[in-house]
PDB file of N, CA and C in Angstrom:
ATOM      1  N   MET A   1      14.271  72.396 107.510  1.00  0.00           N
ATOM      2  CA  MET A   1      15.305  73.380 107.241  1.00  0.00           C
ATOM      3  C   MET A   1      14.789  74.745 107.692  1.00  0.00           C
ATOM      4  N   ALA A   2      15.582  75.448 108.466  1.00  0.00           N
ATOM      5  CA  ALA A   2      15.243  76.807 108.904  1.00  0.00           C
ATOM      6  C   ALA A   2      16.164  77.786 108.196  1.00  0.00           C
ATOM      7  N   ARG A   3      15.625  78.959 107.893  1.00  0.00           N
ATOM      8  CA  ARG A   3      16.415  79.997 107.231  1.00  0.00           C
ATOM      9  C   ARG A   3      16.243  81.303 107.996  1.00  0.00           C
ATOM     10  N   ARG A   4      17.384  81.995 108.187  1.00  0.00           N
ATOM     11  CA  ARG A   4      17.323  83.300 108.848  1.00  0.00           C
ATOM     12  C   ARG A   4      18.569  84.090 108.490  1.00  0.00           C
ATOM     13  N   LEU A   5      18.341  85.331 108.069  1.00  0.00           N
ATOM     14  CA  LEU A   5      19.434  86.244 107.743  1.00  0.00           C
ATOM     15  C   LEU A   5      20.411  85.642 106.733  1.00  0.00           C
ATOM     16  N   GLY A   6      19.878  84.923 105.756  1.00  0.00           N
ATOM     17  CA  GLY A   6      20.701  84.357 104.699  1.00  0.00           C
ATOM     18  C   GLY A   6      21.351  83.036 105.055  1.00  0.00           C
ATOM     19  N   ALA A   7      21.225  82.597 106.284  1.00  0.00           N
ATOM     20  CA  ALA A   7      21.802  81.309 106.690  1.00  0.00           C
ATOM     21  C   ALA A   7      20.688  80.279 106.788  1.00  0.00           C
ATOM     22  N   GLN A   8      21.050  79.026 106.657  1.00  0.00           N
ATOM     23  CA  GLN A   8      20.070  77.960 106.825  1.00  0.00           C
ATOM     24  C   GLN A   8      20.698  76.809 107.589  1.00  0.00           C
ATOM     25  N   TYR A   9      19.869  76.120 108.351  1.00  0.00           N
ATOM     26  CA  TYR A   9      20.353  74.956 109.073  1.00  0.00           C
ATOM     27  C   TYR A   9      19.208  73.980 109.260  1.00  0.00           C
ATOM     28  N   SER A  10      19.555  72.720 109.469  1.00  0.00           N
ATOM     29  CA  SER A  10      18.552  71.664 109.564  1.00  0.00           C
ATOM     30  C   SER A  10      18.256  71.337 111.018  1.00  0.00           C
ATOM     31  N   GLU A  11      17.288  70.454 111.226  1.00  0.00           N
ATOM     32  CA  GLU A  11      16.929  70.033 112.579  1.00  0.00           C
ATOM     33  C   GLU A  11      18.096  69.357 113.284  1.00  0.00           C
ATOM     34  N   ASN A  12      19.046  68.814 112.536  1.00  0.00           N
ATOM     35  CA  ASN A  12      20.221  68.194 113.153  1.00  0.00           C
ATOM     36  C   ASN A  12      21.030  69.206 113.954  1.00  0.00           C
ATOM     37  N   ASN A  13      20.915  70.497 113.618  1.00  0.00           N
ATOM     38  CA  ASN A  13      21.670  71.546 114.288  1.00  0.00           C
ATOM     39  C   ASN A  13      20.823  72.335 115.276  1.00  0.00           C
ATOM     40  N   MET A  14      19.589  71.934 115.485  1.00  0.00           N
ATOM     41  CA  MET A  14      18.681  72.654 116.379  1.00  0.00           C
ATOM     42  C   MET A  14      18.544  71.919 117.700  1.00  0.00           C
ATOM     43  N   GLY A  15      18.087  72.668 118.689  1.00  0.00           N
ATOM     44  CA  GLY A  15      17.669  72.036 119.929  1.00  0.00           C
ATOM     45  C   GLY A  15      16.307  71.387 119.718  1.00  0.00           C
ATOM     46  N   PHE A  16      15.932  70.484 120.602  1.00  0.00           N
ATOM     47  CA  PHE A  16      14.670  69.768 120.468  1.00  0.00           C
ATOM     48  C   PHE A  16      13.474  70.723 120.457  1.00  0.00           C
ATOM     49  N   GLY A  17      13.469  71.684 121.384  1.00  0.00           N
ATOM     50  CA  GLY A  17      12.349  72.631 121.461  1.00  0.00           C
ATOM     51  C   GLY A  17      12.219  73.466 120.208  1.00  0.00           C
ATOM     52  N   GLU A  18      13.345  73.920 119.669  1.00  0.00           N
ATOM     53  CA  GLU A  18      13.325  74.728 118.454  1.00  0.00           C
ATOM     54  C   GLU A  18      12.755  73.948 117.280  1.00  0.00           C
ATOM     55  N   GLY A  19      13.152  72.690 117.156  1.00  0.00           N
ATOM     56  CA  GLY A  19      12.624  71.849 116.081  1.00  0.00           C
ATOM     57  C   GLY A  19      11.127  71.650 116.196  1.00  0.00           C
ATOM     58  N   ARG A  20      10.641  71.454 117.430  1.00  0.00           N
ATOM     59  CA  ARG A  20       9.194  71.292 117.645  1.00  0.00           C
ATOM     60  C   ARG A  20       8.436  72.551 117.275  1.00  0.00           C
ATOM     61  N   VAL A  21       8.977  73.710 117.648  1.00  0.00           N
ATOM     62  CA  VAL A  21       8.317  74.981 117.345  1.00  0.00           C
ATOM     63  C   VAL A  21       8.224  75.179 115.837  1.00  0.00           C
ATOM     64  N   ILE A  22       9.300  74.945 115.125  1.00  0.00           N
ATOM     65  CA  ILE A  22       9.286  75.121 113.668  1.00  0.00           C
ATOM     66  C   ILE A  22       8.280  74.175 113.028  1.00  0.00           C
ATOM     67  N   HIS A  23       8.244  72.939 113.477  1.00  0.00           N
ATOM     68  CA  HIS A  23       7.277  71.972 112.949  1.00  0.00           C
ATOM     69  C   HIS A  23       5.843  72.446 113.236  1.00  0.00           C
ATOM     70  N   THR A  24       5.594  72.912 114.455  1.00  0.00           N
ATOM     71  CA  THR A  24       4.252  73.374 114.829  1.00  0.00           C
ATOM     72  C   THR A  24       3.842  74.594 114.014  1.00  0.00           C
ATOM     73  N   ILE A  25       4.762  75.522 113.810  1.00  0.00           N
ATOM     74  CA  ILE A  25       4.458  76.715 113.012  1.00  0.00           C
ATOM     75  C   ILE A  25       4.102  76.321 111.583  1.00  0.00           C
ATOM     76  N   ARG A  26       4.866  75.417 111.009  1.00  0.00           N
ATOM     77  CA  ARG A  26       4.553  74.962 109.640  1.00  0.00           C
ATOM     78  C   ARG A  26       3.156  74.359 109.565  1.00  0.00           C
ATOM     79  N   LEU A  27       2.808  73.556 110.556  1.00  0.00           N
ATOM     80  CA  LEU A  27       1.473  72.944 110.563  1.00  0.00           C
ATOM     81  C   LEU A  27       0.379  73.995 110.727  1.00  0.00           C
ATOM     82  N   LEU A  28       0.575  74.936 111.646  1.00  0.00           N
ATOM     83  CA  LEU A  28      -0.443  75.961 111.878  1.00  0.00           C
ATOM     84  C   LEU A  28      -0.633  76.877 110.670  1.00  0.00           C
ATOM     85  N   GLU A  29       0.423  77.129 109.948  1.00  0.00           N
ATOM     86  CA  GLU A  29       0.323  78.000 108.776  1.00  0.00           C
ATOM     87  C   GLU A  29      -0.242  77.273 107.557  1.00  0.00           C
ATOM     88  N   SER A  30      -0.159  75.942 107.541  1.00  0.00           N
ATOM     89  CA  SER A  30      -0.604  75.206 106.352  1.00  0.00           C
ATOM     90  C   SER A  30      -1.922  74.448 106.534  1.00  0.00           C
ATOM     91  N   CYS A  31      -2.397  74.288 107.766  1.00  0.00           N
ATOM     92  CA  CYS A  31      -3.667  73.580 107.945  1.00  0.00           C
ATOM     93  C   CYS A  31      -4.816  74.482 107.490  1.00  0.00           C
ATOM     94  N   PRO A  32      -5.973  73.898 107.231  1.00  0.00           N
ATOM     95  CA  PRO A  32      -7.098  74.698 106.749  1.00  0.00           C
ATOM     96  C   PRO A  32      -7.469  75.830 107.711  1.00  0.00           C
ATOM     97  N   VAL A  33      -7.939  76.915 107.141  1.00  0.00           N
ATOM     98  CA  VAL A  33      -8.407  78.049 107.928  1.00  0.00           C
ATOM     99  C   VAL A  33      -9.487  77.566 108.896  1.00  0.00           C
ATOM    100  N   GLN A  34      -9.528  78.138 110.072  1.00  0.00           N
ATOM    101  CA  GLN A  34     -10.496  77.829 111.124  1.00  0.00           C
ATOM    102  C   GLN A  34     -10.388  76.382 111.609  1.00  0.00           C
ATOM    103  N   SER A  35      -9.162  75.895 111.726  1.00  0.00           N
ATOM    104  CA  SER A  35      -8.931  74.549 112.252  1.00  0.00           C
ATOM    105  C   SER A  35      -8.979  74.563 113.777  1.00  0.00           C
ATOM    106  N   LEU A  36      -9.309  73.418 114.337  1.00  0.00           N
ATOM    107  CA  LEU A  36      -9.205  73.196 115.774  1.00  0.00           C
ATOM    108  C   LEU A  36      -7.864  72.505 115.997  1.00  0.00           C
ATOM    109  N   VAL A  37      -7.014  73.104 116.833  1.00  0.00           N
ATOM    110  CA  VAL A  37      -5.672  72.585 117.074  1.00  0.00           C
ATOM    111  C   VAL A  37      -5.525  72.332 118.573  1.00  0.00           C
ATOM    112  N   VAL A  38      -5.027  71.159 118.932  1.00  0.00           N
ATOM    113  CA  VAL A  38      -4.792  70.810 120.331  1.00  0.00           C
ATOM    114  C   VAL A  38      -3.290  70.628 120.514  1.00  0.00           C
ATOM    115  N   LEU A  39      -2.709  71.391 121.445  1.00  0.00           N
ATOM    116  CA  LEU A  39      -1.274  71.311 121.726  1.00  0.00           C
ATOM    117  C   LEU A  39      -1.067  70.874 123.171  1.00  0.00           C
ATOM    118  N   GLU A  40      -0.191  69.913 123.351  1.00  0.00           N
ATOM    119  CA  GLU A  40       0.125  69.450 124.692  1.00  0.00           C
ATOM    120  C   GLU A  40       1.510  69.938 125.086  1.00  0.00           C
ATOM    121  N   GLU A  41       1.564  70.787 126.080  1.00  0.00           N
ATOM    122  CA  GLU A  41       2.787  71.338 126.627  1.00  0.00           C
ATOM    123  C   GLU A  41       3.774  71.821 125.557  1.00  0.00           C
ATOM    124  N   PRO A  42       3.393  72.840 124.797  1.00  0.00           N
ATOM    125  CA  PRO A  42       4.269  73.333 123.736  1.00  0.00           C
ATOM    126  C   PRO A  42       5.545  73.981 124.268  1.00  0.00           C
ATOM    127  N   GLU A  43       5.640  74.185 125.580  1.00  0.00           N
ATOM    128  CA  GLU A  43       6.823  74.817 126.167  1.00  0.00           C
ATOM    129  C   GLU A  43       7.996  73.872 126.356  1.00  0.00           C
ATOM    130  N   THR A  44       7.798  72.582 126.138  1.00  0.00           N
ATOM    131  CA  THR A  44       8.848  71.594 126.385  1.00  0.00           C
ATOM    132  C   THR A  44      10.141  71.957 125.669  1.00  0.00           C
ATOM    133  N   SER A  45      11.219  72.012 126.422  1.00  0.00           N
ATOM    134  CA  SER A  45      12.581  72.281 125.927  1.00  0.00           C
ATOM    135  C   SER A  45      12.761  73.691 125.362  1.00  0.00           C
ATOM    136  N   LEU A  46      11.920  74.631 125.761  1.00  0.00           N
ATOM    137  CA  LEU A  46      12.080  76.019 125.323  1.00  0.00           C
ATOM    138  C   LEU A  46      12.471  76.904 126.496  1.00  0.00           C
ATOM    139  N   HIS A  47      13.346  77.866 126.233  1.00  0.00           N
ATOM    140  CA  HIS A  47      13.717  78.882 127.213  1.00  0.00           C
ATOM    141  C   HIS A  47      12.476  79.698 127.554  1.00  0.00           C
ATOM    142  N   GLU A  48      12.452  80.280 128.725  1.00  0.00           N
ATOM    143  CA  GLU A  48      11.296  81.046 129.191  1.00  0.00           C
ATOM    144  C   GLU A  48      10.898  82.156 128.218  1.00  0.00           C
ATOM    145  N   PHE A  49      11.871  82.885 127.666  1.00  0.00           N
ATOM    146  CA  PHE A  49      11.568  83.952 126.712  1.00  0.00           C
ATOM    147  C   PHE A  49      10.953  83.370 125.439  1.00  0.00           C
ATOM    148  N   ALA A  50      11.480  82.230 124.978  1.00  0.00           N
ATOM    149  CA  ALA A  50      10.938  81.584 123.776  1.00  0.00           C
ATOM    150  C   ALA A  50       9.511  81.110 124.017  1.00  0.00           C
ATOM    151  N   GLN A  51       9.224  80.647 125.218  1.00  0.00           N
ATOM    152  CA  GLN A  51       7.855  80.240 125.555  1.00  0.00           C
ATOM    153  C   GLN A  51       6.905  81.430 125.423  1.00  0.00           C
ATOM    154  N   HIS A  52       7.324  82.559 125.961  1.00  0.00           N
ATOM    155  CA  HIS A  52       6.506  83.772 125.910  1.00  0.00           C
ATOM    156  C   HIS A  52       6.256  84.204 124.456  1.00  0.00           C
ATOM    157  N   GLU A  53       7.319  84.223 123.649  1.00  0.00           N
ATOM    158  CA  GLU A  53       7.198  84.623 122.249  1.00  0.00           C
ATOM    159  C   GLU A  53       6.349  83.634 121.453  1.00  0.00           C
ATOM    160  N   PHE A  54       6.468  82.348 121.752  1.00  0.00           N
ATOM    161  CA  PHE A  54       5.665  81.344 121.058  1.00  0.00           C
ATOM    162  C   PHE A  54       4.183  81.519 121.394  1.00  0.00           C
ATOM    163  N   ALA A  55       3.875  81.841 122.641  1.00  0.00           N
ATOM    164  CA  ALA A  55       2.477  82.089 123.021  1.00  0.00           C
ATOM    165  C   ALA A  55       1.921  83.288 122.263  1.00  0.00           C
ATOM    166  N   LYS A  56       2.731  84.337 122.108  1.00  0.00           N
ATOM    167  CA  LYS A  56       2.291  85.492 121.320  1.00  0.00           C
ATOM    168  C   LYS A  56       2.042  85.088 119.871  1.00  0.00           C
ATOM    169  N   TYR A  57       2.898  84.222 119.321  1.00  0.00           N
ATOM    170  CA  TYR A  57       2.682  83.731 117.961  1.00  0.00           C
ATOM    171  C   TYR A  57       1.365  82.958 117.882  1.00  0.00           C
ATOM    172  N   LEU A  58       1.080  82.120 118.874  1.00  0.00           N
ATOM    173  CA  LEU A  58      -0.164  81.337 118.853  1.00  0.00           C
ATOM    174  C   LEU A  58      -1.385  82.254 118.820  1.00  0.00           C
ATOM    175  N   MET A  59      -1.346  83.340 119.567  1.00  0.00           N
ATOM    176  CA  MET A  59      -2.462  84.295 119.528  1.00  0.00           C
ATOM    177  C   MET A  59      -2.568  84.943 118.154  1.00  0.00           C
ATOM    178  N   ASP A  60      -1.419  85.285 117.572  1.00  0.00           N
ATOM    179  CA  ASP A  60      -1.406  85.906 116.245  1.00  0.00           C
ATOM    180  C   ASP A  60      -1.966  84.968 115.185  1.00  0.00           C
ATOM    181  N   VAL A  61      -1.486  83.737 115.159  1.00  0.00           N
ATOM    182  CA  VAL A  61      -1.938  82.807 114.113  1.00  0.00           C
ATOM    183  C   VAL A  61      -3.419  82.471 114.296  1.00  0.00           C
ATOM    184  N   SER A  62      -3.888  82.385 115.529  1.00  0.00           N
ATOM    185  CA  SER A  62      -5.314  82.092 115.723  1.00  0.00           C
ATOM    186  C   SER A  62      -6.176  83.251 115.233  1.00  0.00           C
ATOM    187  N   SER A  63      -5.687  84.447 115.398  1.00  0.00           N
ATOM    188  CA  SER A  63      -6.415  85.626 114.920  1.00  0.00           C
ATOM    189  C   SER A  63      -6.390  85.710 113.389  1.00  0.00           C
ATOM    190  N   ARG A  64      -5.207  85.553 112.812  1.00  0.00           N
ATOM    191  CA  ARG A  64      -5.058  85.681 111.354  1.00  0.00           C
ATOM    192  C   ARG A  64      -5.770  84.576 110.591  1.00  0.00           C
ATOM    193  N   ARG A  65      -5.689  83.358 111.079  1.00  0.00           N
ATOM    194  CA  ARG A  65      -6.211  82.217 110.321  1.00  0.00           C
ATOM    195  C   ARG A  65      -7.507  81.654 110.902  1.00  0.00           C
ATOM    196  N   GLY A  66      -7.988  82.241 111.984  1.00  0.00           N
ATOM    197  CA  GLY A  66      -9.261  81.813 112.553  1.00  0.00           C
ATOM    198  C   GLY A  66      -9.191  80.478 113.269  1.00  0.00           C
ATOM    199  N   HIS A  67      -7.986  80.042 113.653  1.00  0.00           N
ATOM    200  CA  HIS A  67      -7.848  78.763 114.355  1.00  0.00           C
ATOM    201  C   HIS A  67      -8.360  78.879 115.787  1.00  0.00           C
ATOM    202  N   GLN A  68      -8.857  77.771 116.291  1.00  0.00           N
ATOM    203  CA  GLN A  68      -9.157  77.657 117.708  1.00  0.00           C
ATOM    204  C   GLN A  68      -8.079  76.742 118.277  1.00  0.00           C
ATOM    205  N   ILE A  69      -7.298  77.248 119.218  1.00  0.00           N
ATOM    206  CA  ILE A  69      -6.171  76.490 119.771  1.00  0.00           C
ATOM    207  C   ILE A  69      -6.457  76.183 121.229  1.00  0.00           C
ATOM    208  N   VAL A  70      -6.415  74.910 121.560  1.00  0.00           N
ATOM    209  CA  VAL A  70      -6.576  74.443 122.931  1.00  0.00           C
ATOM    210  C   VAL A  70      -5.223  73.879 123.338  1.00  0.00           C
ATOM    211  N   LEU A  71      -4.722  74.309 124.510  1.00  0.00           N
ATOM    212  CA  LEU A  71      -3.427  73.781 124.923  1.00  0.00           C
ATOM    213  C   LEU A  71      -3.390  73.495 126.409  1.00  0.00           C
ATOM    214  N   SER A  72      -2.543  72.541 126.766  1.00  0.00           N
ATOM    215  CA  SER A  72      -2.254  72.279 128.178  1.00  0.00           C
ATOM    216  C   SER A  72      -0.828  72.746 128.422  1.00  0.00           C
ATOM    217  N   THR A  73      -0.592  73.342 129.587  1.00  0.00           N
ATOM    218  CA  THR A  73       0.735  73.863 129.874  1.00  0.00           C
ATOM    219  C   THR A  73       0.989  73.919 131.378  1.00  0.00           C
ATOM    220  N   HIS A  74       2.269  73.871 131.742  1.00  0.00           N
ATOM    221  CA  HIS A  74       2.705  74.128 133.107  1.00  0.00           C
ATOM    222  C   HIS A  74       3.516  75.425 133.144  1.00  0.00           C
ATOM    223  N   SER A  75       3.549  76.143 132.022  1.00  0.00           N
ATOM    224  CA  SER A  75       4.411  77.302 131.887  1.00  0.00           C
ATOM    225  C   SER A  75       3.725  78.588 132.320  1.00  0.00           C
ATOM    226  N   SER A  76       4.278  79.225 133.345  1.00  0.00           N
ATOM    227  CA  SER A  76       3.750  80.520 133.757  1.00  0.00           C
ATOM    228  C   SER A  76       4.045  81.584 132.699  1.00  0.00           C
ATOM    229  N   SER A  77       5.111  81.411 131.917  1.00  0.00           N
ATOM    230  CA  SER A  77       5.422  82.360 130.837  1.00  0.00           C
ATOM    231  C   SER A  77       4.337  82.341 129.766  1.00  0.00           C
ATOM    232  N   ILE A  78       3.861  81.186 129.413  1.00  0.00           N
ATOM    233  CA  ILE A  78       2.793  81.075 128.419  1.00  0.00           C
ATOM    234  C   ILE A  78       1.502  81.665 128.977  1.00  0.00           C
ATOM    235  N   ILE A  79       1.193  81.351 130.210  1.00  0.00           N
ATOM    236  CA  ILE A  79      -0.026  81.878 130.832  1.00  0.00           C
ATOM    237  C   ILE A  79       0.006  83.405 130.876  1.00  0.00           C
ATOM    238  N   ARG A  80       1.155  83.982 131.261  1.00  0.00           N
ATOM    239  CA  ARG A  80       1.268  85.450 131.306  1.00  0.00           C
ATOM    240  C   ARG A  80       1.111  86.053 129.909  1.00  0.00           C
ATOM    241  N   ALA A  81       1.672  85.412 128.893  1.00  0.00           N
ATOM    242  CA  ALA A  81       1.579  85.937 127.532  1.00  0.00           C
ATOM    243  C   ALA A  81       0.143  85.898 127.019  1.00  0.00           C
ATOM    244  N   LEU A  82      -0.595  84.878 127.423  1.00  0.00           N
ATOM    245  CA  LEU A  82      -1.988  84.760 126.968  1.00  0.00           C
ATOM    246  C   LEU A  82      -2.872  85.739 127.717  1.00  0.00           C
TER     247      LEU A  82
END
């Protein structure tokens, strides 16, 4: 279930990429501090702008929680954001 601006909706109403991002964010925020996380092509089914913003989030969460994130990608948007 996602919530924003007082509204909520489930994965049934989301695109595939959006559902994956929300699931990944929940895992990154709840796994132990200083975890090693491996992501394979996190850009799948995301718009180019969303890819860029998600990469910025990955840098933020790794800094805040001390995670080490290893990822494979074909996305130039993610590479530019990193």
